[in-house]
C-alpha atoms as an extended CHARMM CRD file, in Angstrom:
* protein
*
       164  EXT
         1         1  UNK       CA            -72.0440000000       -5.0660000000      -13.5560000000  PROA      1               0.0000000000
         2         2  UNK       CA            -68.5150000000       -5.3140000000      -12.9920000000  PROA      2               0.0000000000
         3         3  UNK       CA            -67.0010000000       -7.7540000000      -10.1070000000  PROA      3               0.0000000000
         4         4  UNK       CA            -64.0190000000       -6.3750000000       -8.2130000000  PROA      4               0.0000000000
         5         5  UNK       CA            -61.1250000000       -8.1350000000       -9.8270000000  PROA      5               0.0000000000
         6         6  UNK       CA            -62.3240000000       -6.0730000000      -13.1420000000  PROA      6               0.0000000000
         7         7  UNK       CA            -63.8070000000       -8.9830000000      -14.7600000000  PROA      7               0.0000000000
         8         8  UNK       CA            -67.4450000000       -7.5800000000      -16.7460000000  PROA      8               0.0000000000
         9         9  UNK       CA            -69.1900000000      -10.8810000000      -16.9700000000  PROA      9               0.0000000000
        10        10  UNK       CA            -69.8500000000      -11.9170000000      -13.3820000000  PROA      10              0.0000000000
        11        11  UNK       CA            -73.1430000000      -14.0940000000      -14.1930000000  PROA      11              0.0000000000
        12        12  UNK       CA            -73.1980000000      -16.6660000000      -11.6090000000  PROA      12              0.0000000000
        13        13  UNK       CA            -69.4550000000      -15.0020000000       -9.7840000000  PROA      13              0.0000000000
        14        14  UNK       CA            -70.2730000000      -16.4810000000       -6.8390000000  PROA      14              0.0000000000
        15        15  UNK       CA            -71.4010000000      -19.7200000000       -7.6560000000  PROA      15              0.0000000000
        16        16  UNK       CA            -67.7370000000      -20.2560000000       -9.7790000000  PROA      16              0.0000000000
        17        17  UNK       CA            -70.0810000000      -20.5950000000      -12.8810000000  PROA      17              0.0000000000
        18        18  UNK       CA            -69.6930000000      -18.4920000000      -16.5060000000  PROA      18              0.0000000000
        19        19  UNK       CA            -67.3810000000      -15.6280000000      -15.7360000000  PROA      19              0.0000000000
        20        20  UNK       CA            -64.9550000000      -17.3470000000      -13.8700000000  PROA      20              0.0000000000
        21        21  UNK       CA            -61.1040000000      -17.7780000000      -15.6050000000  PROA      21              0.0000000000
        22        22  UNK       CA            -59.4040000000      -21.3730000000      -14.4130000000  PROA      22              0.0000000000
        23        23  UNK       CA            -56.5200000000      -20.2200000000      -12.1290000000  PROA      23              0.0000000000
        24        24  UNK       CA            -53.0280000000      -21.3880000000      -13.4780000000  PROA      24              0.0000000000
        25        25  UNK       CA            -50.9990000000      -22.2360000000      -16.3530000000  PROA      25              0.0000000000
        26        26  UNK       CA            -51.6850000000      -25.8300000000      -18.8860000000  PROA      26              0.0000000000
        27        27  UNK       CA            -50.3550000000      -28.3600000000      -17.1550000000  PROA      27              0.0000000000
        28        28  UNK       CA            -46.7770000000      -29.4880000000      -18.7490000000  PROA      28              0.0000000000
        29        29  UNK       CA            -47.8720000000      -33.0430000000      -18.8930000000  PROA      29              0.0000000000
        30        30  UNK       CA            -51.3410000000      -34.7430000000      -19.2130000000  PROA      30              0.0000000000
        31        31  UNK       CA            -50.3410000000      -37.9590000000      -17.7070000000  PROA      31              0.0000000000
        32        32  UNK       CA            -47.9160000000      -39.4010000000      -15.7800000000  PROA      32              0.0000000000
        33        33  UNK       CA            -47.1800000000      -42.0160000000      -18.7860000000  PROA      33              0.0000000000
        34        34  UNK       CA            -46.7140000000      -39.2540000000      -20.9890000000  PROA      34              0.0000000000
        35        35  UNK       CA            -44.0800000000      -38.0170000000      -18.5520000000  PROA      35              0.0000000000
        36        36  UNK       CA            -42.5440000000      -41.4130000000      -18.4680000000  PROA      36              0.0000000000
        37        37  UNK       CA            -42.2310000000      -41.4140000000      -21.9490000000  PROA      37              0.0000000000
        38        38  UNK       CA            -39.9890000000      -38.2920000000      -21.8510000000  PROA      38              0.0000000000
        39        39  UNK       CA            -38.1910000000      -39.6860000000      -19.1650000000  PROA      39              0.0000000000
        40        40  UNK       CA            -37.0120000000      -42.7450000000      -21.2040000000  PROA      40              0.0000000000
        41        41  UNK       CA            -36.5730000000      -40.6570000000      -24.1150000000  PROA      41              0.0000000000
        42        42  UNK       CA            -33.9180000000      -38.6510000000      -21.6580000000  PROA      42              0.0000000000
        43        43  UNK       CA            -32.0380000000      -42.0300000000      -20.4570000000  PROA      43              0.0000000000
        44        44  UNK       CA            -32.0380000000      -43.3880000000      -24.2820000000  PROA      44              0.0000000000
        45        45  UNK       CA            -30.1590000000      -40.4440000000      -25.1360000000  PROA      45              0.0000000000
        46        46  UNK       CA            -28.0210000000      -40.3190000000      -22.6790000000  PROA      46              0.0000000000
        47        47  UNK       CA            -26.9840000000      -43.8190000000      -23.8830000000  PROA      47              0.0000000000
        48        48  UNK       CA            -25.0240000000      -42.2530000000      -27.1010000000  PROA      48              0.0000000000
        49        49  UNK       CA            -24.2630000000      -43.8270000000      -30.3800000000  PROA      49              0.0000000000
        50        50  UNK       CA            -22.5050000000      -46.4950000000      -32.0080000000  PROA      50              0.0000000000
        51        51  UNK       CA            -19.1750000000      -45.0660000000      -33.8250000000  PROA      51              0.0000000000
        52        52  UNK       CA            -18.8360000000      -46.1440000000      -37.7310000000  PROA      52              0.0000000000
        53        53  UNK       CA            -15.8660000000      -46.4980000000      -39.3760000000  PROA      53              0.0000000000
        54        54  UNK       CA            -15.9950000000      -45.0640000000      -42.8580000000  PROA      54              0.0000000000
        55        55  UNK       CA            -17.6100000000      -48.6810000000      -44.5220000000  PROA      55              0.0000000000
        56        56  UNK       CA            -20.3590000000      -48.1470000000      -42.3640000000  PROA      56              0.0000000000
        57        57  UNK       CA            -19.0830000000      -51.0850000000      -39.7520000000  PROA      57              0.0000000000
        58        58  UNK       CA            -19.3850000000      -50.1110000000      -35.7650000000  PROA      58              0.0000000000
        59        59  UNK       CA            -16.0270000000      -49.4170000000      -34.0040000000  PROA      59              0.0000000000
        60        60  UNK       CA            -14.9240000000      -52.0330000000      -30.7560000000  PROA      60              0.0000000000
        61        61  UNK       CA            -12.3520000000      -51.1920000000      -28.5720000000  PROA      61              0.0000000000
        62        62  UNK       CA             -9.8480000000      -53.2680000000      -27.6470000000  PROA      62              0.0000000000
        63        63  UNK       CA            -12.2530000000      -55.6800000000      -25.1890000000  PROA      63              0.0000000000
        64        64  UNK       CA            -14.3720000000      -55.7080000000      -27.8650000000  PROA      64              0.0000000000
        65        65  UNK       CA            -17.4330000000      -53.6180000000      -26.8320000000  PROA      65              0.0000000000
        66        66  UNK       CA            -18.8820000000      -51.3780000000      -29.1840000000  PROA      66              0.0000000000
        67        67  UNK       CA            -17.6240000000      -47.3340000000      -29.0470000000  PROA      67              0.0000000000
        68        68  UNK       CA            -20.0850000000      -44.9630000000      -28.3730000000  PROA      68              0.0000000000
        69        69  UNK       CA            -20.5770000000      -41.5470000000      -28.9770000000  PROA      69              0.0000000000
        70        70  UNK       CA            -22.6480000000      -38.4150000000      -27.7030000000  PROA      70              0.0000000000
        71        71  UNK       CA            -22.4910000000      -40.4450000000      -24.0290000000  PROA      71              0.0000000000
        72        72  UNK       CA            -23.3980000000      -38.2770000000      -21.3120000000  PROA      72              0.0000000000
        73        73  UNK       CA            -23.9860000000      -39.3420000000      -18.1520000000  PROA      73              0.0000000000
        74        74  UNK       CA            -27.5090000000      -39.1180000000      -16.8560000000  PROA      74              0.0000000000
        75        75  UNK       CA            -28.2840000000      -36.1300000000      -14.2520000000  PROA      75              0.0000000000
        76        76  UNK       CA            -31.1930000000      -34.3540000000      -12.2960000000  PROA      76              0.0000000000
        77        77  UNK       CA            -30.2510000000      -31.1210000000      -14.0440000000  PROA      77              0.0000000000
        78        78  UNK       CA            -30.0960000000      -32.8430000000      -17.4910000000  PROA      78              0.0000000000
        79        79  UNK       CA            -34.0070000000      -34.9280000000      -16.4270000000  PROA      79              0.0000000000
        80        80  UNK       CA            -35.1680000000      -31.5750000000      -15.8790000000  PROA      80              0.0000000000
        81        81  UNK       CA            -34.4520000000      -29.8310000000      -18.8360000000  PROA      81              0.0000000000
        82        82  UNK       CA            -35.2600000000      -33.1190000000      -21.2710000000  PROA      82              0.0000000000
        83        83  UNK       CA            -39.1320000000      -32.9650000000      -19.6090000000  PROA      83              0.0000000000
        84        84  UNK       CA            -38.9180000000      -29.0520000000      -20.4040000000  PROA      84              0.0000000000
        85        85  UNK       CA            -38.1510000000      -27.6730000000      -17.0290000000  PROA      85              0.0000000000
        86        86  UNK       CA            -36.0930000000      -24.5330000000      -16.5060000000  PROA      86              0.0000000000
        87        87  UNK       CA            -34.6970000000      -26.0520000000      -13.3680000000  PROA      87              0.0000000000
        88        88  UNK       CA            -33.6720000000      -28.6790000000      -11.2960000000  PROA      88              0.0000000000
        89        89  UNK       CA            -35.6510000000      -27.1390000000       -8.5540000000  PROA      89              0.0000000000
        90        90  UNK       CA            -38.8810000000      -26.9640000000      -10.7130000000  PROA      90              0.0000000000
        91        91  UNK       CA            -38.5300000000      -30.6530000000      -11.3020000000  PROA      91              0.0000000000
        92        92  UNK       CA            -38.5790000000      -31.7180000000       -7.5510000000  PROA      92              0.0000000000
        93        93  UNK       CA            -41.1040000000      -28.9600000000       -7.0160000000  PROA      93              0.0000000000
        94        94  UNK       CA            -43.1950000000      -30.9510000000       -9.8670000000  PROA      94              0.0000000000
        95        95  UNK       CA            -42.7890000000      -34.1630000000       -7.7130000000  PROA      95              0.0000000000
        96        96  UNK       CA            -45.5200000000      -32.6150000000       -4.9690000000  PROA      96              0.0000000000
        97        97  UNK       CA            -48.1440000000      -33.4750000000       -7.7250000000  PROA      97              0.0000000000
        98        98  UNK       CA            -49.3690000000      -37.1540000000       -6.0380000000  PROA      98              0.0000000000
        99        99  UNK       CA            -50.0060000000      -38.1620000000      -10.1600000000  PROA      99              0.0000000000
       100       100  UNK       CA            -46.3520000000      -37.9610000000      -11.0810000000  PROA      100             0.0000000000
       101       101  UNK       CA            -44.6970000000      -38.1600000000       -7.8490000000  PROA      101             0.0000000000
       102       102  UNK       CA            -43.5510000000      -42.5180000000       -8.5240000000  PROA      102             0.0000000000
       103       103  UNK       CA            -42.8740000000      -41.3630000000      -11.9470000000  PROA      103             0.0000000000
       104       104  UNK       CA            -40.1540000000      -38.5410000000      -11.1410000000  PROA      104             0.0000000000
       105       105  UNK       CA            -39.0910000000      -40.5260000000       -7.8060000000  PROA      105             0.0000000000
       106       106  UNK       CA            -38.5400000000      -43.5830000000      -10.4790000000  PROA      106             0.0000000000
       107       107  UNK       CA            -36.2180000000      -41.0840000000      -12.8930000000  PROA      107             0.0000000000
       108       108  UNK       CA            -34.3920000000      -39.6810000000       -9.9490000000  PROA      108             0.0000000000
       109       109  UNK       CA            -33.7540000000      -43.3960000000       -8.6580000000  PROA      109             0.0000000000
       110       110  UNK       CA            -32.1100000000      -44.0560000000      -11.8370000000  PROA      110             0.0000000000
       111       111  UNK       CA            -29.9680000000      -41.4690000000      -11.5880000000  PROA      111             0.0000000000
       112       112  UNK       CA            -29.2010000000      -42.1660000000       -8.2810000000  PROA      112             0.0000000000
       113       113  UNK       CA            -28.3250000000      -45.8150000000       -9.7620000000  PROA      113             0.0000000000
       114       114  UNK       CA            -25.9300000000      -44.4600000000      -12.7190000000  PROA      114             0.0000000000
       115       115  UNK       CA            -24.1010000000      -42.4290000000      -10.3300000000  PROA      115             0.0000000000
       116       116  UNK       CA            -24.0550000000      -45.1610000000       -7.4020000000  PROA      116             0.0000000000
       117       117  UNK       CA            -22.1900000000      -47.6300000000      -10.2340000000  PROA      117             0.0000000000
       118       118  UNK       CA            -19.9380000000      -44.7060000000      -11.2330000000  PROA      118             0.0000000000
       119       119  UNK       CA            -18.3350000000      -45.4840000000       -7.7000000000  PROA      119             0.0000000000
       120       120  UNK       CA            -16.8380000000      -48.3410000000       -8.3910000000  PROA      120             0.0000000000
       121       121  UNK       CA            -15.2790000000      -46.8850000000      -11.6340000000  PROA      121             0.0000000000
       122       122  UNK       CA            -11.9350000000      -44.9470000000      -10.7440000000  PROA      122             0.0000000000
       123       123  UNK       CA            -12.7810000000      -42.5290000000      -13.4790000000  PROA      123             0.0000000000
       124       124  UNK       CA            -15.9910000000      -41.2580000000      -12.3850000000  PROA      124             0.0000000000
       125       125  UNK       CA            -15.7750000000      -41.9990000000       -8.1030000000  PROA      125             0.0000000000
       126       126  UNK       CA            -15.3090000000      -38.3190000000       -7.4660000000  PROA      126             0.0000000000
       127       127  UNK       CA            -17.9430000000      -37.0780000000       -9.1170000000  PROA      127             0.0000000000
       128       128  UNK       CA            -20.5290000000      -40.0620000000       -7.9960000000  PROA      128             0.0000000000
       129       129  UNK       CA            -19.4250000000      -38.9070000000       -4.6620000000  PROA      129             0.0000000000
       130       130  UNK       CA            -20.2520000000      -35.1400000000       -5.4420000000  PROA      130             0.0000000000
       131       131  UNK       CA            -24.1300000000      -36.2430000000       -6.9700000000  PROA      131             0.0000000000
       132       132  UNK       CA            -24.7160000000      -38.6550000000       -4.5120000000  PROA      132             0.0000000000
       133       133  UNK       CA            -24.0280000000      -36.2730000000       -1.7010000000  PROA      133             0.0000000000
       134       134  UNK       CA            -25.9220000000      -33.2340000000       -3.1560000000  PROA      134             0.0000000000
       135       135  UNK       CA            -28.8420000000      -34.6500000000       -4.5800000000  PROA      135             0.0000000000
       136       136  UNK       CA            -29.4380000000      -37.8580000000       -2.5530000000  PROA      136             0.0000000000
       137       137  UNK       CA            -28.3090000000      -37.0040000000        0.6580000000  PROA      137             0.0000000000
       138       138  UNK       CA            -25.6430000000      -39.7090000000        0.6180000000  PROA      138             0.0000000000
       139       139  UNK       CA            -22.6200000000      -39.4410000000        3.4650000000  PROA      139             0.0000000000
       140       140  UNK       CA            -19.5570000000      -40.6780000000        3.9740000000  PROA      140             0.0000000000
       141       141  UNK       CA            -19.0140000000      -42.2860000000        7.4070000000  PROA      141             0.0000000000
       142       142  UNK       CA            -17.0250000000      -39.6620000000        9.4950000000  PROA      142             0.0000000000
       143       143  UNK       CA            -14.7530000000      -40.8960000000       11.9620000000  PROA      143             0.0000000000
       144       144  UNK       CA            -15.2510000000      -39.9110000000       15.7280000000  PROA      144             0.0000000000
       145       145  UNK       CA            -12.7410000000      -37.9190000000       17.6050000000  PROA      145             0.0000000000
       146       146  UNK       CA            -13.0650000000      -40.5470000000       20.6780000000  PROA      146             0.0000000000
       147       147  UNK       CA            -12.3660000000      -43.8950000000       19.3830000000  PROA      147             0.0000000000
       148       148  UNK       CA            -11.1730000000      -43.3370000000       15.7240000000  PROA      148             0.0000000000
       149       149  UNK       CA            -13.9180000000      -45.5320000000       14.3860000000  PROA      149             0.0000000000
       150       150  UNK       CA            -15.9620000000      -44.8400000000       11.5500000000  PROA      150             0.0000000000
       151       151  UNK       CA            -19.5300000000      -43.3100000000       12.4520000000  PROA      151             0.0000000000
       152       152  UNK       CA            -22.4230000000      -45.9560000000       11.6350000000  PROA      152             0.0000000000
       153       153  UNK       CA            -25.1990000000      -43.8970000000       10.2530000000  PROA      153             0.0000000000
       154       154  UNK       CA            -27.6510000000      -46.5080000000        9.1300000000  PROA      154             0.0000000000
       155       155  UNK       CA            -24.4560000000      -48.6250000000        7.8390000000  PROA      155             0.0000000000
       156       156  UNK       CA            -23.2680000000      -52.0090000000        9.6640000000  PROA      156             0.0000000000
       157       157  UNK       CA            -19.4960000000      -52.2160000000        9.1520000000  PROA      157             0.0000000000
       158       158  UNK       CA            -18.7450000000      -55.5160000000        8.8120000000  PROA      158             0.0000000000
       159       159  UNK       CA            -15.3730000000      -57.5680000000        9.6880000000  PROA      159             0.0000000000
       160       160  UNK       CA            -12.8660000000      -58.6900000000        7.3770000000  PROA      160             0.0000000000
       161       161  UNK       CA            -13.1640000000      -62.7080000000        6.9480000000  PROA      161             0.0000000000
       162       162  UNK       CA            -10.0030000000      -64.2670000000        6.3940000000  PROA      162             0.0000000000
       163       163  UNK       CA             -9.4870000000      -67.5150000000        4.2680000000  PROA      163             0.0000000000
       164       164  UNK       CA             -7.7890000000      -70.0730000000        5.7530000000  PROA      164             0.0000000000
């Protein structure tokens, strides 16, 4: 007997017993610790190295903090391909599985973190801006045409206190 999806084995077809495949690929990841594993692997790396000078003694610049190479700032793009996604996209669709969803939402946040101290650094501001805005839905106020005060979306703006 043959069933209609061309299977030949259709012993108990309609009961889902013997003769019936398991829809889907492997899973990428068995646990959501295992996941987590990766995802400090990712942030570890992203740390770089220690520079040596050629007697095998670490490098300090000149306020006396160690130099570091292979640093790369931590992104959603670079999560996503450390846990072996091809995409950004496939990452956050990954996130609709309720066993990993705190674990990516935890690796995003850090992200979100790295790039939300990058603003206070007048190297990196710009692009903190650019991540924050695209992948965390972070605004700047915008002012209104009537008054020329900044738009409070969610944020209380607060008046300057003066000494004295």
């Amino acid at each position: 007997m043959v069933c209609y999806a061309g299977c030949r084995n259709t012993q108990n077809y309609e009961k889902g017993g013997i003769g019936m495949a398991k829809a889907g690929r492997k899973p990428r990841f068995e646990s959501a610790k295992e996941m987590e594993d990766r995802i400090d692997a990712y942030f570890e790396q992203c740390k770089g190295e220690p520079l040596y000078d050629e007697s095998g003694m670490p490098v300090f610049d000149k306020k006396g903090n160690p130099v570091l190479i292979h640093e790369k700032p931590p992104t959603i793009v670079g999560l996503a391909l450390a846990l072996g996604f091809t995409s950004r996209q496939t990452l956050l669709n990954y996130a609709a599985k309720p066993e990993f969803v705190d674990t990516i939402t935890r690796g995003k946040s850090r992200v979100e973190a790295y790039a939300a101290e990058r603003l206070f650094d007048r190297d990196g501001a710009k692009g903190a801006e650019f991540t924050l805005a695209c992948n965390f839905g972070w605004r700047m106020p915008k002012e209104t045409p009537e008054d020329g005060e900044k738009a409070q979306s969610g944020v209380i703006l607060m008046p300057e206190v003066q000494d004295g």
